[in-house]
Amino acid sequence: MLAIVLANAGAIATPAIAHAQGTAGVTLSGRVQDAPSGAPIAYLTVELRRQKDTSFVAGRLTDSTGAFVFTNLTGGEYLLRLRRIGYAPLSRAVFVGQLSRFLDVGVLRLEPAAPALDKVTVTATREEVANAMDRKNYTLADNIAQSGGSVLQAMASLPGVTVTQDGKLQLRGSDKVAVLIDGKQSALTGVASQAGLENLPASAIARIEIITNPGAKFDANASAGIINLVLKQETQDGFNGSVGFTGGAGSLWSRRDNLPDVRAQRLFTPKLNPSVASNYRRGGTNSFVRADWLYSPTMNKNEFATRTYSDGRIITQQLLRNRRTDYATLNGGVDHTFDARNTLSFSGLLNREKILDDGDNPYFAGAQNTRYRLWQFLEDEVKYTAFASTVYTHRFLQPGHTLTVTGNYSFHREDERYFFTNTLPSFTGKDAFKLLSDEHIGDLNVDYVRPLAQGRLELGFKGRYRSIPVNMQFFPGQQSPIDSGAGGAATYREKIPAAYATYVFEGPTIELESGLRVEQVLLDYDVNPNHNTYRSDGYRYVQPFPTMRLAWKPAANQKLSLFFNRRVDRPNEVDIRIFPKYDEPELIKVGNPALRPQFTTSVDLGYRATWSRGSIYAAGYRRIVDATITRIATQAPGSPILYNVFQNAGRSWITGSELVWQQTVSRSLTLSTNANVYRTTIGAFSVLNRYPVPVTYTADKESLISGNFKVNANVLLPGRIDARVSSIYLAPDLFPQGRIGARYALDVGLRKGVQQGRGEVVVNATDLLNTNQVRRTLNGTDFRYVSTDYLETQVVRIGYTRKF
């Protein structure tokens, strides 16, 4: 299949890795003193010269305190030269690298009539993600093949990223991914995991950072990595902004006809995404506001399945879910610089998501003319999110020496109502339930950064309090499959104090980044004592989470890096939520209050090389997971109903390799290819599903080689039209109870600048060939479940954006 993907190389592309340096250069500072007395030497000329030929670069005078500063330096080896009558000349070697934007050579002491001091190497690097090799940058403005939809759709073509059947992101074969917004966790995208990406409009996002090896500064959760969504924000002086509108349609035709008695599939589903943004900067104050609305009816699920039981029973079924989503987001903020050393920023985000689901779920015993149940439902759900952040930054006299205090508060409400019609041969029953969940999260962060002569030191503290009271009420009808005794109230409380330290060193050939984060977790889960199965539970731990990166640079354009880290995936509130979820009456999802965190140890060896027209990045990695979190489905004794319960399934391993290659072939063609191949191994395990009655499930050790292959092409067509084609192949994959089949998609897009560059028109189509359908096999102790989901994946859009 790799050959098939590569054969499409002329018409395929992925977002390019950002290897270029940022616009801001490195700042180098220091102080000059009289060696015997320690008094500052004011108004001394400090010269900066290139080491290879001693050519002059810049000169500075020390101020009254003896301090000097050089700004906007590019990478390379330099010499600092200090001369004054009555003192011995002083020359120091300085290496400016790519890992720290600020360097401090410390105090330079001039000796009266003394010989020059020995040579000292000084390291500086920019906070550049590609150069540190711990992350990759992608700009959504260039991702025209997937623009106009959700963030989830926009990330489908990114290297190493897989979008699962249920709308989850995977990095290198694991869905334990944390999603941040502007570097912060919030209830909008999930705190301990990920949420909301299916409906968050891509139009609000400027770029995406994929961080596969997070440092100690980041929370220790999310073993697979972190995805940081950077919101759009203008920084120009005066008043400016943009307006945009994208419209389109999905489900252009039916992939498979419905089973008997099922309501019509929703076809030609409209897609509307207007957006407006404005920014005003004057003096030391910058304010911005942005609004996005995504109206996106969709055929969210259309799964055909067959259940075969060990006693010979065969059940065929279809789950059709037509969904209407209205997703509105408003975010804004103000940054104010009081003086050169103090800045205060405030930002806020409001979000409302309205979901209406109409679903049909027929069940047939054997042949399709013997229907024994038709389950129809209407879900009416509203979600509200509010997020506020205040950031105070103090800059010490030494450039790059900062203290930052950040306070965050996030509120998320989930107000959900389900109405069911349960039609059996002899009667029709009415069932319902209501869920109300409020999530409160408060964070306080203190971060301290001090530049060093050859790197920097980072220290920090974070405290978090999180509370989620949930109330579920069931209203069962006649002969209902709903378990009314499983309802009630539960409250999730989480307290996490954490501290971290990171040391960064950079020399001409060696780099070191070493960090340690220590977290204490206090989690309580209080359950209604009248619940028929579960009781209150929780856990405590204090754990160290070390991180390390050691790099060797054999040449200026090459780097070999070794990463090591230990991380944790704590169960989210939904994972331990005790209430059964009746999306289907015979395949019911339930949380598990006894679920415990999974701990992951990772090793990653990466190599990166660049040349004038391209680059290559290759990595080999291994992750060892203890107490693997997964869902396990078991059959209730004497009943066809399956219960899908979260469990800790023992140890698992993922071993793989990744390759990202980018090449500018000509002025009109750029190619980018990503291949990620990994072996997933799940050790033998045995678990006990307690709901609704205890059932034991035992599995043998399993292993499978999987991966994903993506080839992308950016083409400049006549008339200055940009074209992008993305080809995506996802190989069969393994999960603890079964396998997911292979998938393939082809996305295309065209972009044309208009109105002297102030406007832009984009036309695109995702899954152009309508081939991206999900096949899944699940093996239980006494049953086998085989399904294919023909959900909506093909969408055609046209959009216009105008800057002002």
PDB file of N, CA, C and O in Angstrom, residues 112-175:
ATOM      1  N   PRO A 112      43.580  45.071  35.902  1.00  0.00           N
ATOM      2  CA  PRO A 112      44.550  46.134  35.581  1.00  0.00           C
ATOM      3  C   PRO A 112      45.864  45.518  35.103  1.00  0.00           C
ATOM      4  O   PRO A 112      46.498  44.741  35.829  1.00  0.00           O
ATOM      5  N   ALA A 113      46.273  45.853  33.867  1.00  0.00           N
ATOM      6  CA  ALA A 113      47.537  45.402  33.282  1.00  0.00           C
ATOM      7  C   ALA A 113      47.734  43.903  33.455  1.00  0.00           C
ATOM      8  O   ALA A 113      48.844  43.441  33.681  1.00  0.00           O
ATOM      9  N   ALA A 114      46.667  43.107  33.394  1.00  0.00           N
ATOM     10  CA  ALA A 114      46.765  41.659  33.538  1.00  0.00           C
ATOM     11  C   ALA A 114      46.508  40.996  32.197  1.00  0.00           C
ATOM     12  O   ALA A 114      45.895  41.570  31.310  1.00  0.00           O
ATOM     13  N   PRO A 115      47.003  39.734  32.009  1.00  0.00           N
ATOM     14  CA  PRO A 115      46.757  39.047  30.754  1.00  0.00           C
ATOM     15  C   PRO A 115      45.282  38.710  30.575  1.00  0.00           C
ATOM     16  O   PRO A 115      44.522  38.684  31.545  1.00  0.00           O
ATOM     17  N   ALA A 116      44.934  38.462  29.326  1.00  0.00           N
ATOM     18  CA  ALA A 116      43.538  38.157  29.000  1.00  0.00           C
ATOM     19  C   ALA A 116      43.109  36.858  29.647  1.00  0.00           C
ATOM     20  O   ALA A 116      43.907  35.956  29.841  1.00  0.00           O
ATOM     21  N   LEU A 117      41.855  36.771  29.990  1.00  0.00           N
ATOM     22  CA  LEU A 117      41.306  35.548  30.554  1.00  0.00           C
ATOM     23  C   LEU A 117      41.216  34.458  29.492  1.00  0.00           C
ATOM     24  O   LEU A 117      41.242  34.730  28.297  1.00  0.00           O
ATOM     25  N   ASP A 118      41.151  33.211  29.978  1.00  0.00           N
ATOM     26  CA  ASP A 118      41.020  32.102  29.048  1.00  0.00           C
ATOM     27  C   ASP A 118      39.707  32.205  28.276  1.00  0.00           C
ATOM     28  O   ASP A 118      38.734  32.820  28.706  1.00  0.00           O
ATOM     29  N   LYS A 119      39.699  31.525  27.152  1.00  0.00           N
ATOM     30  CA  LYS A 119      38.511  31.513  26.293  1.00  0.00           C
ATOM     31  C   LYS A 119      37.351  30.789  26.996  1.00  0.00           C
ATOM     32  O   LYS A 119      37.532  29.770  27.633  1.00  0.00           O
ATOM     33  N   VAL A 120      36.119  31.352  26.869  1.00  0.00           N
ATOM     34  CA  VAL A 120      34.919  30.745  27.418  1.00  0.00           C
ATOM     35  C   VAL A 120      33.894  30.595  26.308  1.00  0.00           C
ATOM     36  O   VAL A 120      33.679  31.519  25.529  1.00  0.00           O
ATOM     37  N   THR A 121      33.278  29.434  26.203  1.00  0.00           N
ATOM     38  CA  THR A 121      32.250  29.205  25.183  1.00  0.00           C
ATOM     39  C   THR A 121      30.891  29.587  25.748  1.00  0.00           C
ATOM     40  O   THR A 121      30.528  29.194  26.848  1.00  0.00           O
ATOM     41  N   VAL A 122      30.134  30.372  25.002  1.00  0.00           N
ATOM     42  CA  VAL A 122      28.819  30.839  25.431  1.00  0.00           C
ATOM     43  C   VAL A 122      27.774  30.311  24.471  1.00  0.00           C
ATOM     44  O   VAL A 122      27.928  30.429  23.266  1.00  0.00           O
ATOM     45  N   THR A 123      26.718  29.720  25.005  1.00  0.00           N
ATOM     46  CA  THR A 123      25.707  29.063  24.191  1.00  0.00           C
ATOM     47  C   THR A 123      24.416  29.849  24.210  1.00  0.00           C
ATOM     48  O   THR A 123      23.970  30.264  25.261  1.00  0.00           O
ATOM     49  N   ALA A 124      23.792  30.017  23.043  1.00  0.00           N
ATOM     50  CA  ALA A 124      22.477  30.650  23.001  1.00  0.00           C
ATOM     51  C   ALA A 124      21.641  30.002  21.937  1.00  0.00           C
ATOM     52  O   ALA A 124      22.123  29.645  20.901  1.00  0.00           O
ATOM     53  N   THR A 125      20.382  29.871  22.203  1.00  0.00           N
ATOM     54  CA  THR A 125      19.484  29.283  21.240  1.00  0.00           C
ATOM     55  C   THR A 125      18.132  29.923  21.321  1.00  0.00           C
ATOM     56  O   THR A 125      17.720  30.373  22.369  1.00  0.00           O
ATOM     57  N   ARG A 126      17.433  29.901  20.225  1.00  0.00           N
ATOM     58  CA  ARG A 126      16.081  30.390  20.238  1.00  0.00           C
ATOM     59  C   ARG A 126      15.145  29.300  20.688  1.00  0.00           C
ATOM     60  O   ARG A 126      15.452  28.140  20.571  1.00  0.00           O
ATOM     61  N   GLU A 127      14.006  29.725  21.178  1.00  0.00           N
ATOM     62  CA  GLU A 127      13.006  28.766  21.617  1.00  0.00           C
ATOM     63  C   GLU A 127      12.331  28.218  20.376  1.00  0.00           C
ATOM     64  O   GLU A 127      11.145  28.415  20.143  1.00  0.00           O
ATOM     65  N   GLU A 128      13.120  27.563  19.521  1.00  0.00           N
ATOM     66  CA  GLU A 128      12.621  27.090  18.235  1.00  0.00           C
ATOM     67  C   GLU A 128      12.312  25.617  18.306  1.00  0.00           C
ATOM     68  O   GLU A 128      13.176  24.808  18.584  1.00  0.00           O
ATOM     69  N   VAL A 129      11.071  25.282  18.036  1.00  0.00           N
ATOM     70  CA  VAL A 129      10.619  23.912  18.220  1.00  0.00           C
ATOM     71  C   VAL A 129      11.307  22.943  17.278  1.00  0.00           C
ATOM     72  O   VAL A 129      11.726  21.874  17.684  1.00  0.00           O
ATOM     73  N   ALA A 130      11.456  23.289  16.021  1.00  0.00           N
ATOM     74  CA  ALA A 130      12.058  22.358  15.069  1.00  0.00           C
ATOM     75  C   ALA A 130      13.526  22.117  15.397  1.00  0.00           C
ATOM     76  O   ALA A 130      14.042  21.028  15.199  1.00  0.00           O
ATOM     77  N   ASN A 131      14.215  23.152  15.891  1.00  0.00           N
ATOM     78  CA  ASN A 131      15.625  22.981  16.197  1.00  0.00           C
ATOM     79  C   ASN A 131      15.839  22.118  17.436  1.00  0.00           C
ATOM     80  O   ASN A 131      16.796  21.355  17.519  1.00  0.00           O
ATOM     81  N   ALA A 132      14.960  22.232  18.418  1.00  0.00           N
ATOM     82  CA  ALA A 132      15.066  21.372  19.592  1.00  0.00           C
ATOM     83  C   ALA A 132      14.579  19.966  19.315  1.00  0.00           C
ATOM     84  O   ALA A 132      14.854  19.058  20.074  1.00  0.00           O
ATOM     85  N   MET A 133      13.846  19.775  18.240  1.00  0.00           N
ATOM     86  CA  MET A 133      13.350  18.476  17.793  1.00  0.00           C
ATOM     87  C   MET A 133      12.366  17.847  18.775  1.00  0.00           C
ATOM     88  O   MET A 133      12.126  16.649  18.728  1.00  0.00           O
ATOM     89  N   ASP A 134      11.779  18.634  19.675  1.00  0.00           N
ATOM     90  CA  ASP A 134      10.768  18.076  20.561  1.00  0.00           C
ATOM     91  C   ASP A 134       9.363  18.296  20.018  1.00  0.00           C
ATOM     92  O   ASP A 134       8.397  17.809  20.578  1.00  0.00           O
ATOM     93  N   ARG A 135       9.239  19.051  18.934  1.00  0.00           N
ATOM     94  CA  ARG A 135       7.920  19.363  18.383  1.00  0.00           C
ATOM     95  C   ARG A 135       8.027  19.786  16.923  1.00  0.00           C
ATOM     96  O   ARG A 135       9.110  19.995  16.399  1.00  0.00           O
ATOM     97  N   LYS A 136       6.866  19.935  16.295  1.00  0.00           N
ATOM     98  CA  LYS A 136       6.783  20.390  14.910  1.00  0.00           C
ATOM     99  C   LYS A 136       5.693  21.449  14.818  1.00  0.00           C
ATOM    100  O   LYS A 136       4.714  21.415  15.557  1.00  0.00           O
ATOM    101  N   ASN A 137       5.864  22.394  13.900  1.00  0.00           N
ATOM    102  CA  ASN A 137       4.921  23.491  13.709  1.00  0.00           C
ATOM    103  C   ASN A 137       4.196  23.352  12.381  1.00  0.00           C
ATOM    104  O   ASN A 137       4.827  23.046  11.364  1.00  0.00           O
ATOM    105  N   TYR A 138       2.900  23.643  12.380  1.00  0.00           N
ATOM    106  CA  TYR A 138       2.129  23.617  11.136  1.00  0.00           C
ATOM    107  C   TYR A 138       1.224  24.832  11.088  1.00  0.00           C
ATOM    108  O   TYR A 138       0.519  25.137  12.049  1.00  0.00           O
ATOM    109  N   THR A 139       1.249  25.537   9.982  1.00  0.00           N
ATOM    110  CA  THR A 139       0.433  26.730   9.806  1.00  0.00           C
ATOM    111  C   THR A 139      -0.824  26.373   9.029  1.00  0.00           C
ATOM    112  O   THR A 139      -0.745  25.873   7.905  1.00  0.00           O
ATOM    113  N   LEU A 140      -2.003  26.635   9.607  1.00  0.00           N
ATOM    114  CA  LEU A 140      -3.245  26.247   8.959  1.00  0.00           C
ATOM    115  C   LEU A 140      -3.549  27.094   7.731  1.00  0.00           C
ATOM    116  O   LEU A 140      -4.331  26.683   6.881  1.00  0.00           O
ATOM    117  N   ALA A 141      -2.932  28.269   7.618  1.00  0.00           N
ATOM    118  CA  ALA A 141      -3.149  29.079   6.423  1.00  0.00           C
ATOM    119  C   ALA A 141      -2.690  28.355   5.160  1.00  0.00           C
ATOM    120  O   ALA A 141      -3.207  28.591   4.070  1.00  0.00           O
ATOM    121  N   ASP A 142      -1.701  27.462   5.299  1.00  0.00           N
ATOM    122  CA  ASP A 142      -1.211  26.713   4.147  1.00  0.00           C
ATOM    123  C   ASP A 142      -1.955  25.402   3.941  1.00  0.00           C
ATOM    124  O   ASP A 142      -1.749  24.711   2.954  1.00  0.00           O
ATOM    125  N   ASN A 143      -2.842  25.048   4.866  1.00  0.00           N
ATOM    126  CA  ASN A 143      -3.515  23.756   4.812  1.00  0.00           C
ATOM    127  C   ASN A 143      -4.848  23.893   4.078  1.00  0.00           C
ATOM    128  O   ASN A 143      -5.918  23.639   4.627  1.00  0.00           O
ATOM    129  N   ILE A 144      -4.795  24.271   2.817  1.00  0.00           N
ATOM    130  CA  ILE A 144      -6.011  24.636   2.091  1.00  0.00           C
ATOM    131  C   ILE A 144      -6.875  23.435   1.734  1.00  0.00           C
ATOM    132  O   ILE A 144      -8.053  23.583   1.442  1.00  0.00           O
ATOM    133  N   ALA A 145      -6.327  22.231   1.776  1.00  0.00           N
ATOM    134  CA  ALA A 145      -7.127  21.055   1.432  1.00  0.00           C
ATOM    135  C   ALA A 145      -8.142  20.718   2.512  1.00  0.00           C
ATOM    136  O   ALA A 145      -9.128  20.028   2.239  1.00  0.00           O
ATOM    137  N   GLN A 146      -7.913  21.167   3.752  1.00  0.00           N
ATOM    138  CA  GLN A 146      -8.839  20.856   4.838  1.00  0.00           C
ATOM    139  C   GLN A 146      -9.409  22.103   5.516  1.00  0.00           C
ATOM    140  O   GLN A 146     -10.061  21.992   6.544  1.00  0.00           O
ATOM    141  N   SER A 147      -9.180  23.296   4.962  1.00  0.00           N
ATOM    142  CA  SER A 147      -9.641  24.520   5.616  1.00  0.00           C
ATOM    143  C   SER A 147     -11.156  24.650   5.510  1.00  0.00           C
ATOM    144  O   SER A 147     -11.791  24.093   4.629  1.00  0.00           O
ATOM    145  N   GLY A 148     -11.722  25.420   6.459  1.00  0.00           N
ATOM    146  CA  GLY A 148     -13.152  25.681   6.447  1.00  0.00           C
ATOM    147  C   GLY A 148     -13.955  24.737   7.312  1.00  0.00           C
ATOM    148  O   GLY A 148     -15.144  24.962   7.524  1.00  0.00           O
ATOM    149  N   GLY A 149     -13.342  23.683   7.842  1.00  0.00           N
ATOM    150  CA  GLY A 149     -14.045  22.734   8.690  1.00  0.00           C
ATOM    151  C   GLY A 149     -13.602  22.854  10.126  1.00  0.00           C
ATOM    152  O   GLY A 149     -13.258  23.929  10.620  1.00  0.00           O
ATOM    153  N   SER A 150     -13.583  21.725  10.819  1.00  0.00           N
ATOM    154  CA  SER A 150     -13.200  21.709  12.220  1.00  0.00           C
ATOM    155  C   SER A 150     -11.697  21.518  12.360  1.00  0.00           C
ATOM    156  O   SER A 150     -11.001  21.130  11.419  1.00  0.00           O
ATOM    157  N   VAL A 151     -11.200  21.773  13.574  1.00  0.00           N
ATOM    158  CA  VAL A 151      -9.792  21.532  13.871  1.00  0.00           C
ATOM    159  C   VAL A 151      -9.457  20.055  13.679  1.00  0.00           C
ATOM    160  O   VAL A 151      -8.380  19.706  13.195  1.00  0.00           O
ATOM    161  N   LEU A 152     -10.389  19.185  14.036  1.00  0.00           N
ATOM    162  CA  LEU A 152     -10.156  17.744  13.890  1.00  0.00           C
ATOM    163  C   LEU A 152      -9.895  17.378  12.435  1.00  0.00           C
ATOM    164  O   LEU A 152      -8.973  16.627  12.120  1.00  0.00           O
ATOM    165  N   GLN A 153     -10.695  17.916  11.529  1.00  0.00           N
ATOM    166  CA  GLN A 153     -10.494  17.636  10.102  1.00  0.00           C
ATOM    167  C   GLN A 153      -9.173  18.224   9.609  1.00  0.00           C
ATOM    168  O   GLN A 153      -8.483  17.612   8.793  1.00  0.00           O
ATOM    169  N   ALA A 154      -8.811  19.400  10.114  1.00  0.00           N
ATOM    170  CA  ALA A 154      -7.585  20.051   9.664  1.00  0.00           C
ATOM    171  C   ALA A 154      -6.346  19.279  10.067  1.00  0.00           C
ATOM    172  O   ALA A 154      -5.302  19.369   9.420  1.00  0.00           O
ATOM    173  N   MET A 155      -6.438  18.494  11.153  1.00  0.00           N
ATOM    174  CA  MET A 155      -5.270  17.766  11.633  1.00  0.00           C
ATOM    175  C   MET A 155      -5.124  16.372  11.024  1.00  0.00           C
ATOM    176  O   MET A 155      -4.149  15.683  11.284  1.00  0.00           O
ATOM    177  N   ALA A 156      -6.084  15.965  10.200  1.00  0.00           N
ATOM    178  CA  ALA A 156      -6.054  14.602   9.671  1.00  0.00           C
ATOM    179  C   ALA A 156      -4.832  14.332   8.801  1.00  0.00           C
ATOM    180  O   ALA A 156      -4.373  13.193   8.706  1.00  0.00           O
ATOM    181  N   SER A 157      -4.290  15.359   8.159  1.00  0.00           N
ATOM    182  CA  SER A 157      -3.172  15.152   7.240  1.00  0.00           C
ATOM    183  C   SER A 157      -1.811  15.456   7.873  1.00  0.00           C
ATOM    184  O   SER A 157      -0.793  15.378   7.195  1.00  0.00           O
ATOM    185  N   LEU A 158      -1.767  15.804   9.173  1.00  0.00           N
ATOM    186  CA  LEU A 158      -0.499  16.144   9.803  1.00  0.00           C
ATOM    187  C   LEU A 158       0.324  14.886  10.068  1.00  0.00           C
ATOM    188  O   LEU A 158      -0.221  13.830  10.400  1.00  0.00           O
ATOM    189  N   PRO A 159       1.642  14.973   9.945  1.00  0.00           N
ATOM    190  CA  PRO A 159       2.502  13.808  10.159  1.00  0.00           C
ATOM    191  C   PRO A 159       2.333  13.202  11.543  1.00  0.00           C
ATOM    192  O   PRO A 159       2.327  13.901  12.553  1.00  0.00           O
ATOM    193  N   GLY A 160       2.194  11.876  11.587  1.00  0.00           N
ATOM    194  CA  GLY A 160       2.102  11.155  12.840  1.00  0.00           C
ATOM    195  C   GLY A 160       0.749  11.187  13.500  1.00  0.00           C
ATOM    196  O   GLY A 160       0.527  10.516  14.504  1.00  0.00           O
ATOM    197  N   VAL A 161      -0.216  11.983  12.946  1.00  0.00           N
ATOM    198  CA  VAL A 161      -1.529  12.145  13.560  1.00  0.00           C
ATOM    199  C   VAL A 161      -2.535  11.225  12.880  1.00  0.00           C
ATOM    200  O   VAL A 161      -2.590  11.146  11.653  1.00  0.00           O
ATOM    201  N   THR A 162      -3.350  10.535  13.678  1.00  0.00           N
ATOM    202  CA  THR A 162      -4.436   9.712  13.173  1.00  0.00           C
ATOM    203  C   THR A 162      -5.727  10.158  13.835  1.00  0.00           C
ATOM    204  O   THR A 162      -5.752  10.421  15.038  1.00  0.00           O
ATOM    205  N   VAL A 163      -6.813  10.266  13.062  1.00  0.00           N
ATOM    206  CA  VAL A 163      -8.128  10.563  13.592  1.00  0.00           C
ATOM    207  C   VAL A 163      -8.912   9.257  13.660  1.00  0.00           C
ATOM    208  O   VAL A 163      -9.102   8.586  12.654  1.00  0.00           O
ATOM    209  N   THR A 164      -9.351   8.875  14.861  1.00  0.00           N
ATOM    210  CA  THR A 164     -10.012   7.590  15.053  1.00  0.00           C
ATOM    211  C   THR A 164     -11.490   7.673  14.692  1.00  0.00           C
ATOM    212  O   THR A 164     -12.033   8.746  14.412  1.00  0.00           O
ATOM    213  N   GLN A 165     -12.167   6.522  14.748  1.00  0.00           N
ATOM    214  CA  GLN A 165     -13.571   6.429  14.404  1.00  0.00           C
ATOM    215  C   GLN A 165     -14.440   7.311  15.285  1.00  0.00           C
ATOM    216  O   GLN A 165     -15.412   7.908  14.813  1.00  0.00           O
ATOM    217  N   ASP A 166     -14.092   7.409  16.569  1.00  0.00           N
ATOM    218  CA  ASP A 166     -14.915   8.188  17.493  1.00  0.00           C
ATOM    219  C   ASP A 166     -14.404   9.609  17.676  1.00  0.00           C
ATOM    220  O   ASP A 166     -14.704  10.262  18.683  1.00  0.00           O
ATOM    221  N   GLY A 167     -13.632  10.118  16.694  1.00  0.00           N
ATOM    222  CA  GLY A 167     -13.210  11.512  16.726  1.00  0.00           C
ATOM    223  C   GLY A 167     -12.085  11.819  17.673  1.00  0.00           C
ATOM    224  O   GLY A 167     -11.910  12.973  18.092  1.00  0.00           O
ATOM    225  N   LYS A 168     -11.265  10.825  18.012  1.00  0.00           N
ATOM    226  CA  LYS A 168     -10.102  11.030  18.857  1.00  0.00           C
ATOM    227  C   LYS A 168      -8.852  11.188  18.005  1.00  0.00           C
ATOM    228  O   LYS A 168      -8.734  10.618  16.918  1.00  0.00           O
ATOM    229  N   LEU A 169      -7.887  11.971  18.537  1.00  0.00           N
ATOM    230  CA  LEU A 169      -6.589  12.096  17.896  1.00  0.00           C
ATOM    231  C   LEU A 169      -5.625  11.081  18.474  1.00  0.00           C
ATOM    232  O   LEU A 169      -5.599  10.850  19.685  1.00  0.00           O
ATOM    233  N   GLN A 170      -4.826  10.474  17.610  1.00  0.00           N
ATOM    234  CA  GLN A 170      -3.747   9.612  18.039  1.00  0.00           C
ATOM    235  C   GLN A 170      -2.417  10.178  17.555  1.00  0.00           C
ATOM    236  O   GLN A 170      -2.328  10.696  16.441  1.00  0.00           O
ATOM    237  N   LEU A 171      -1.394  10.082  18.410  1.00  0.00           N
ATOM    238  CA  LEU A 171      -0.025  10.394  18.030  1.00  0.00           C
ATOM    239  C   LEU A 171       0.794   9.119  18.184  1.00  0.00           C
ATOM    240  O   LEU A 171       0.833   8.522  19.266  1.00  0.00           O
ATOM    241  N   ARG A 172       1.403   8.687  17.087  1.00  0.00           N
ATOM    242  CA  ARG A 172       2.237   7.486  17.115  1.00  0.00           C
ATOM    243  C   ARG A 172       1.511   6.311  17.746  1.00  0.00           C
ATOM    244  O   ARG A 172       2.035   5.578  18.565  1.00  0.00           O
ATOM    245  N   GLY A 173       0.229   6.122  17.357  1.00  0.00           N
ATOM    246  CA  GLY A 173      -0.522   4.946  17.753  1.00  0.00           C
ATOM    247  C   GLY A 173      -1.234   5.022  19.075  1.00  0.00           C
ATOM    248  O   GLY A 173      -1.849   4.040  19.495  1.00  0.00           O
ATOM    249  N   SER A 174      -1.224   6.175  19.777  1.00  0.00           N
ATOM    250  CA  SER A 174      -1.882   6.289  21.077  1.00  0.00           C
ATOM    251  C   SER A 174      -2.772   7.528  21.107  1.00  0.00           C
ATOM    252  O   SER A 174      -2.404   8.586  20.583  1.00  0.00           O
ATOM    253  N   ASP A 175      -3.954   7.383  21.748  1.00  0.00           N
ATOM    254  CA  ASP A 175      -4.866   8.524  21.853  1.00  0.00           C
ATOM    255  C   ASP A 175      -4.694   9.292  23.165  1.00  0.00           C
ATOM    256  O   ASP A 175      -5.504  10.159  23.483  1.00  0.00           O
TER     257      ASP A 175
END
